[in-house]
Coordinates of C-alpha atoms in Angstrom, one line a residue:
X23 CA 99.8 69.5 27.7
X24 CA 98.6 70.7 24.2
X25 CA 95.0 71.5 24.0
X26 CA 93.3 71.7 21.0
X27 CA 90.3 74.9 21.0
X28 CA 87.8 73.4 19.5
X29 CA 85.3 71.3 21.6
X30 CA 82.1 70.8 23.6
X31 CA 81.4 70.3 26.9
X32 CA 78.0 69.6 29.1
X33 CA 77.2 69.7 32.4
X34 CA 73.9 69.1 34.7
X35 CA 73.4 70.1 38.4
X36 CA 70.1 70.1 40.6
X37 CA 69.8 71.6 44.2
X38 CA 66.8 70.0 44.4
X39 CA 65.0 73.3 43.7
X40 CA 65.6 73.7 40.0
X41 CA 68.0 71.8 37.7
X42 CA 70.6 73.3 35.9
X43 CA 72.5 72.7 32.5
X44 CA 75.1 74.0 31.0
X45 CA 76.5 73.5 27.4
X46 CA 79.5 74.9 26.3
X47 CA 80.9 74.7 22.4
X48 CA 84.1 76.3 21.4
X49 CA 86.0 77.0 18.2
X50 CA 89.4 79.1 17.3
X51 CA 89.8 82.4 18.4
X52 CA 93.3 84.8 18.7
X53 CA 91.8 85.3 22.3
X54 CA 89.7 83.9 25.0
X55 CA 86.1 85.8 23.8
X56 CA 83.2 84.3 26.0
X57 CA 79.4 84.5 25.3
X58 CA 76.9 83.7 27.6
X59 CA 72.7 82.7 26.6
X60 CA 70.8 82.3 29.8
X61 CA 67.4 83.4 31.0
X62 CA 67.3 87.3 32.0
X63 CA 66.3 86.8 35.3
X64 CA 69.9 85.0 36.2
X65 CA 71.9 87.9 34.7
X66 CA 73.7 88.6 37.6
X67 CA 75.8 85.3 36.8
X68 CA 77.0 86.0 33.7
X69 CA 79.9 87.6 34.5
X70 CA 80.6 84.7 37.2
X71 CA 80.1 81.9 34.9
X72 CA 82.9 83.8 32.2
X73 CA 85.5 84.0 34.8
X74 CA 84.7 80.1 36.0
X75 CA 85.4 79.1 32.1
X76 CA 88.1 81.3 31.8
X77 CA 90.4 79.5 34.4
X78 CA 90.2 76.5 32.0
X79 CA 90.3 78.5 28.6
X80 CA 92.8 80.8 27.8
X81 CA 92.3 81.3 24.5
X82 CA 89.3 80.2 21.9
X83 CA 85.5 81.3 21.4
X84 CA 83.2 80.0 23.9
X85 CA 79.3 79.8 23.3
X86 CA 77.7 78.9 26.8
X87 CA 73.8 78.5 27.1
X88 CA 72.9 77.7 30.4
X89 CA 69.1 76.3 30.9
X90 CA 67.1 76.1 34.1
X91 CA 64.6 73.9 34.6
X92 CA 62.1 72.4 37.2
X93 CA 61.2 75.7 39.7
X94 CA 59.7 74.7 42.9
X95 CA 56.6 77.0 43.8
X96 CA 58.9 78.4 45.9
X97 CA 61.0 80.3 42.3
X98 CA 57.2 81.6 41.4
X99 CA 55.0 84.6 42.2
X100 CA 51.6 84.6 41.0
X101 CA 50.3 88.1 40.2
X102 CA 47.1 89.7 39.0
X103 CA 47.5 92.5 36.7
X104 CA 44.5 94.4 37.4
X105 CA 44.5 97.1 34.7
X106 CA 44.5 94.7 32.4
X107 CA 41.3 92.5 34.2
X108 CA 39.7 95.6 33.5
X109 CA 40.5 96.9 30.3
X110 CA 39.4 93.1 28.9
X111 CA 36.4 93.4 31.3
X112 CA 35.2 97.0 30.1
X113 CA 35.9 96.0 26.4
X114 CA 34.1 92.7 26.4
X115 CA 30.8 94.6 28.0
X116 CA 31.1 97.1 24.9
X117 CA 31.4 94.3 22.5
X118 CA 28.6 92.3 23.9
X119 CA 26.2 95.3 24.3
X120 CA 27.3 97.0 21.2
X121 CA 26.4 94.0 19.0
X122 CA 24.0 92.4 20.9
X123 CA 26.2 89.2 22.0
X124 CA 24.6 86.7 24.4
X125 CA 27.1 84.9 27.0
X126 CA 28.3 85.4 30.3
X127 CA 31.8 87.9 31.0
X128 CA 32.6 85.6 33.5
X129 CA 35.5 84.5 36.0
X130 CA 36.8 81.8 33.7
X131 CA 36.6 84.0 30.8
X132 CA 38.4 87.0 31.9
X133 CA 41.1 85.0 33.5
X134 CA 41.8 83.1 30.7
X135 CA 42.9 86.1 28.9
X136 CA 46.7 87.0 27.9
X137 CA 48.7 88.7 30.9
X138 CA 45.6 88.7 33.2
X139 CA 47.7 86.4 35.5
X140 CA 51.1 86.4 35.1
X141 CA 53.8 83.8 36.6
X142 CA 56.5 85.8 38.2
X143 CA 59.9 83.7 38.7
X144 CA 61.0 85.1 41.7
X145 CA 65.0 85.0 42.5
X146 CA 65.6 85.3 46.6
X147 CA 69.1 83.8 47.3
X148 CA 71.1 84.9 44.2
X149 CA 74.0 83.3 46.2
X150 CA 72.5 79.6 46.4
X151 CA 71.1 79.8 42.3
X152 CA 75.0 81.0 41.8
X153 CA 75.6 77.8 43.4
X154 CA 73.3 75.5 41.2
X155 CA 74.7 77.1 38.3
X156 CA 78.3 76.4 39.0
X157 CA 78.2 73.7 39.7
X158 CA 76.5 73.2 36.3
X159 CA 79.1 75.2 34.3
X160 CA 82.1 73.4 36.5
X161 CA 81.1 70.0 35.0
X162 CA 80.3 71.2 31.5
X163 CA 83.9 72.9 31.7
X164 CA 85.4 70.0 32.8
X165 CA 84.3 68.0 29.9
X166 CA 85.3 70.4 27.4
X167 CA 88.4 70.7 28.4
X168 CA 88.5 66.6 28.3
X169 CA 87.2 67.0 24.7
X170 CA 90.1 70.0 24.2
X171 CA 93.0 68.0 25.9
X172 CA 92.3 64.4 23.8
X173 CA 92.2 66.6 20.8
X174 CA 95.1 68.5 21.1
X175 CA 97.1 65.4 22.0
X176 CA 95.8 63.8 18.2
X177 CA 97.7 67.4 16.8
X178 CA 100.6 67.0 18.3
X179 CA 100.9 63.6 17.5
X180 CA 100.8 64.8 13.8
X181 CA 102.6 67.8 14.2
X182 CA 105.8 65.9 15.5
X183 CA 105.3 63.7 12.8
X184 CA 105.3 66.2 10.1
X185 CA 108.4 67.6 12.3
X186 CA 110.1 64.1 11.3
X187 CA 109.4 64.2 7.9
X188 CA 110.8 67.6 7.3
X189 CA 114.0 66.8 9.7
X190 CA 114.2 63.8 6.8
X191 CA 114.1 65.7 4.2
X192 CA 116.8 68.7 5.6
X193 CA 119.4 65.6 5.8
X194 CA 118.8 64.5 2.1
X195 CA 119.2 67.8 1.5
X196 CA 122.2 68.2 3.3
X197 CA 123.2 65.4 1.3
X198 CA 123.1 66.7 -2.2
X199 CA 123.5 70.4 -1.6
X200 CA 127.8 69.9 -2.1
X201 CA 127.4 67.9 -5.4
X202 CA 125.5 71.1 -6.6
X203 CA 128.9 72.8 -6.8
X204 CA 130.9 70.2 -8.5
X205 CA 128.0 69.7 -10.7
X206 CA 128.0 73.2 -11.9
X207 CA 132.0 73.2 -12.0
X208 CA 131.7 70.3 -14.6
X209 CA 128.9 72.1 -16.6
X210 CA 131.2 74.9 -17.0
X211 CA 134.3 73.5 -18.0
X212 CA 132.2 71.1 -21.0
X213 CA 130.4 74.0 -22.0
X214 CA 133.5 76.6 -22.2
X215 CA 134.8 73.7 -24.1
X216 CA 131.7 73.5 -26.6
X217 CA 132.2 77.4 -27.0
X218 CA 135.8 77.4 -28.1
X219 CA 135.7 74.2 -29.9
X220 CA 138.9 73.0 -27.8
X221 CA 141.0 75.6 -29.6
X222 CA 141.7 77.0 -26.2
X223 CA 143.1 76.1 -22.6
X224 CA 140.9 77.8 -20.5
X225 CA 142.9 78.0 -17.0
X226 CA 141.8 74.8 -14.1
X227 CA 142.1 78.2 -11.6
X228 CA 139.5 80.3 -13.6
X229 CA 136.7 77.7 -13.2
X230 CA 137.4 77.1 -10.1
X231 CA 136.9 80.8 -9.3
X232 CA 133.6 80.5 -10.8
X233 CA 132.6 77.6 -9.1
X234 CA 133.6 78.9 -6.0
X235 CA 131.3 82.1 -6.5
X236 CA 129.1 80.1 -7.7
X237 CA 129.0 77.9 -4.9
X238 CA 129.2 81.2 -2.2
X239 CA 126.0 82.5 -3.4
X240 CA 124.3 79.0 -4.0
X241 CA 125.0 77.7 -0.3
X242 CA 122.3 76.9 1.9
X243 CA 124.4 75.5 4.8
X244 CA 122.8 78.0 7.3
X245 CA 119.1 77.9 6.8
X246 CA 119.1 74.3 6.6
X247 CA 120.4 74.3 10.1
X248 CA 117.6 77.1 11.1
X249 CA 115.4 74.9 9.7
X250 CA 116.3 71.8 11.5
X251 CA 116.6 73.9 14.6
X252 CA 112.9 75.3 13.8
X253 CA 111.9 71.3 13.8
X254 CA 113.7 70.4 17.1
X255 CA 112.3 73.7 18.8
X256 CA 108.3 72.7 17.6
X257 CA 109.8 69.0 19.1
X258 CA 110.2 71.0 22.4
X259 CA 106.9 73.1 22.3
X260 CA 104.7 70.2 22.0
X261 CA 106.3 67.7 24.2
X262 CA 107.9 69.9 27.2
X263 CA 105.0 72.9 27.3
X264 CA 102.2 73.1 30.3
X265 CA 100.8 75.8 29.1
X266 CA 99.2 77.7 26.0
X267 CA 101.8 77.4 23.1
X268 CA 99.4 78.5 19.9
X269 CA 100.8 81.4 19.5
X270 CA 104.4 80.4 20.1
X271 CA 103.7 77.9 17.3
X272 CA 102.1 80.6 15.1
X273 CA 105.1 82.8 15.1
X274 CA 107.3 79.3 14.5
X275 CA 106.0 78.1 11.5
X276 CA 106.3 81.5 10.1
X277 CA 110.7 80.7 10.2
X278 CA 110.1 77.6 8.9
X279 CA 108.4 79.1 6.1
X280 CA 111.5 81.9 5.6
X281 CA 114.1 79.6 5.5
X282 CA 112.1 77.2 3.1
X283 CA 111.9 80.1 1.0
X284 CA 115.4 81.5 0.9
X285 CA 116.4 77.4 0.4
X286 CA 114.4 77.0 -2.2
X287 CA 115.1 80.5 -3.9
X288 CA 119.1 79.9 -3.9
X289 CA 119.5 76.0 -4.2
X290 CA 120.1 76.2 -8.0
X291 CA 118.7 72.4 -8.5
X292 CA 116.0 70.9 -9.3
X293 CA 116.1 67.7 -7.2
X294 CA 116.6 70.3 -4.4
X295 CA 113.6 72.7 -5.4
X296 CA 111.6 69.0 -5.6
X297 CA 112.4 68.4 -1.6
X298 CA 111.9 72.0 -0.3
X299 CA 108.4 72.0 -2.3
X300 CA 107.3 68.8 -0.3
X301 CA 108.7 70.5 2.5
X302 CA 106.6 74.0 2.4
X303 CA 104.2 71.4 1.6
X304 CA 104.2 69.7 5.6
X305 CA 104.8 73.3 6.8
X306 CA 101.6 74.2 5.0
X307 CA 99.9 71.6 7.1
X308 CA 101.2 72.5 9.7
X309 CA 100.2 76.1 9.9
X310 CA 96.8 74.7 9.1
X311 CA 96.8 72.6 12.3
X312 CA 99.0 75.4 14.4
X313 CA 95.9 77.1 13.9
X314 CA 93.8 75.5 16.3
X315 CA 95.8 74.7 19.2
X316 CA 94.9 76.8 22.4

């Protein structure tokens, strides 16, 4: 199954103790590289949570934020920070007797003050929040790679499609590539006639020679079979592959690119150069769409 690495997946899990979500967005990568955003306090997850994805991802960038939400009072620690009371407490008598200051430094006053009270969140079972979370990061997973799999199975749709076309255009190609040859023989016979004004009997052997050289270094019989081999093996890639093919593919499309080249470079005919330029013209697009499958 082709899988495409770009795609977004969300998940939401609650214990009953805290709710837990989970977003995960992907885009292309060479290599599976994971990154994790998640309060500090559930650190001890993160490596967890990477190896969870990373059964479902091979390769691709993954941006997880994971998000915890409704703590019992059980998650919380109220705490008074008692240096700080006093420092408020000792500063706000100064200020008032200083200046002169009527009002009251009073319990409502000093505890509304920053970092008087702090709420502590207060992990105890890292083993049932591991749980929670998860379960959070299994579902979002599982949608991505939903997302992924419905994607990649649009590219290869249009991959072996583009494989088509350029399997279509190898046998028109196959087609003309012999009248090159007798084309050029006929060239060279009218023009060594223009040259000598018919005055002389240029030998039927010579030209053929020439023609034969000619037609030695002009033949493209091989890489047109490469080529259409290069198609049949992408055929076989996308519709015969369980597993991660991207790279496969990346390696693939750079043959297909060779032989277009050398085709092009020693056809010797214009209606020929106008094929293989439509042709690097699907491999181009397919590179481009090579690119993002997994």
């Amino acid at each position: 199954m082709i899988k495409s690495m770009t795609g977004f997946g969300r998940g939401e899990y609650s214990d009953g103790k805290r709710n837990v979500i989970c977003e995960i967005k992907t885009v292309n990568h060479r290599y599976a590289d994971i990154s994790v955003k998640m309060p500090k306090r559930y650190s001890f997850a993160e490596e967890k949570i990477k190896v969870q994805i990373k059964e479902k991802m091979k390769r691709g960038k993954a941006d997880v934020s994971i998000m915890v939400e409704n703590l019992t009072e059980g998650d919380l620690t109220v705490r008074l920070n008692a240096p700080v009371a006093r420092q408020y407490i000792d500063n706000l008598k100064e200020l008032k007797d200083g200046y002169e200051l009527k009002g009251d430094i009073d319990l409502s006053l000093v505890s509304s003050m920053p970092d008087v009270l702090k709420v502590i969140p207060d992990v105890e079972d890292e083993e049932e929040v591991m749980t929670v979370i998860s379960g959070a990061v299994d579902m979002a997973a599982g949608k991505l790679e939903e997302m992924r799999a419905a994607e990649g199975g649009k590219l290869a749709e249009d991959l072996l499609m583009r494989g088509e076309l350029i399997r279509a255009i190898v046998k028109k190609i196959e087609v003309r590539a012999p009248l090159v040859a007798q084309e050029y023989r006929e060239k060279l016979r009218i023009r060594i006639s223009e040259l000598l004004e018919g005055k002389v009997d240029v030998p039927e052997d010579r030209i053929l020679i020439e023609a034969a050289v000619f037609a030695d270094k002009a033949s493209i019989t091989e890489e047109l079979v490469r080529l259409d081999s290069h198609m049949l093996q992408l055929k076989t890639f996308l519709t015969e592959s369980d597993g991660t093919v991207g790279k496969k593919l990346d390696f693939l499309v750079q043959e297909m690119n060779r032989e277009a080249n050398t085709i092009g470079s020693k056809a010797n005919d214009l209606e020929i150069t106008s094929l293989m330029l439509e042709t690097k013209s699907e491999i181009e697009k397919i590179r481009e769409q090579v690119q993002n499958i997994e």
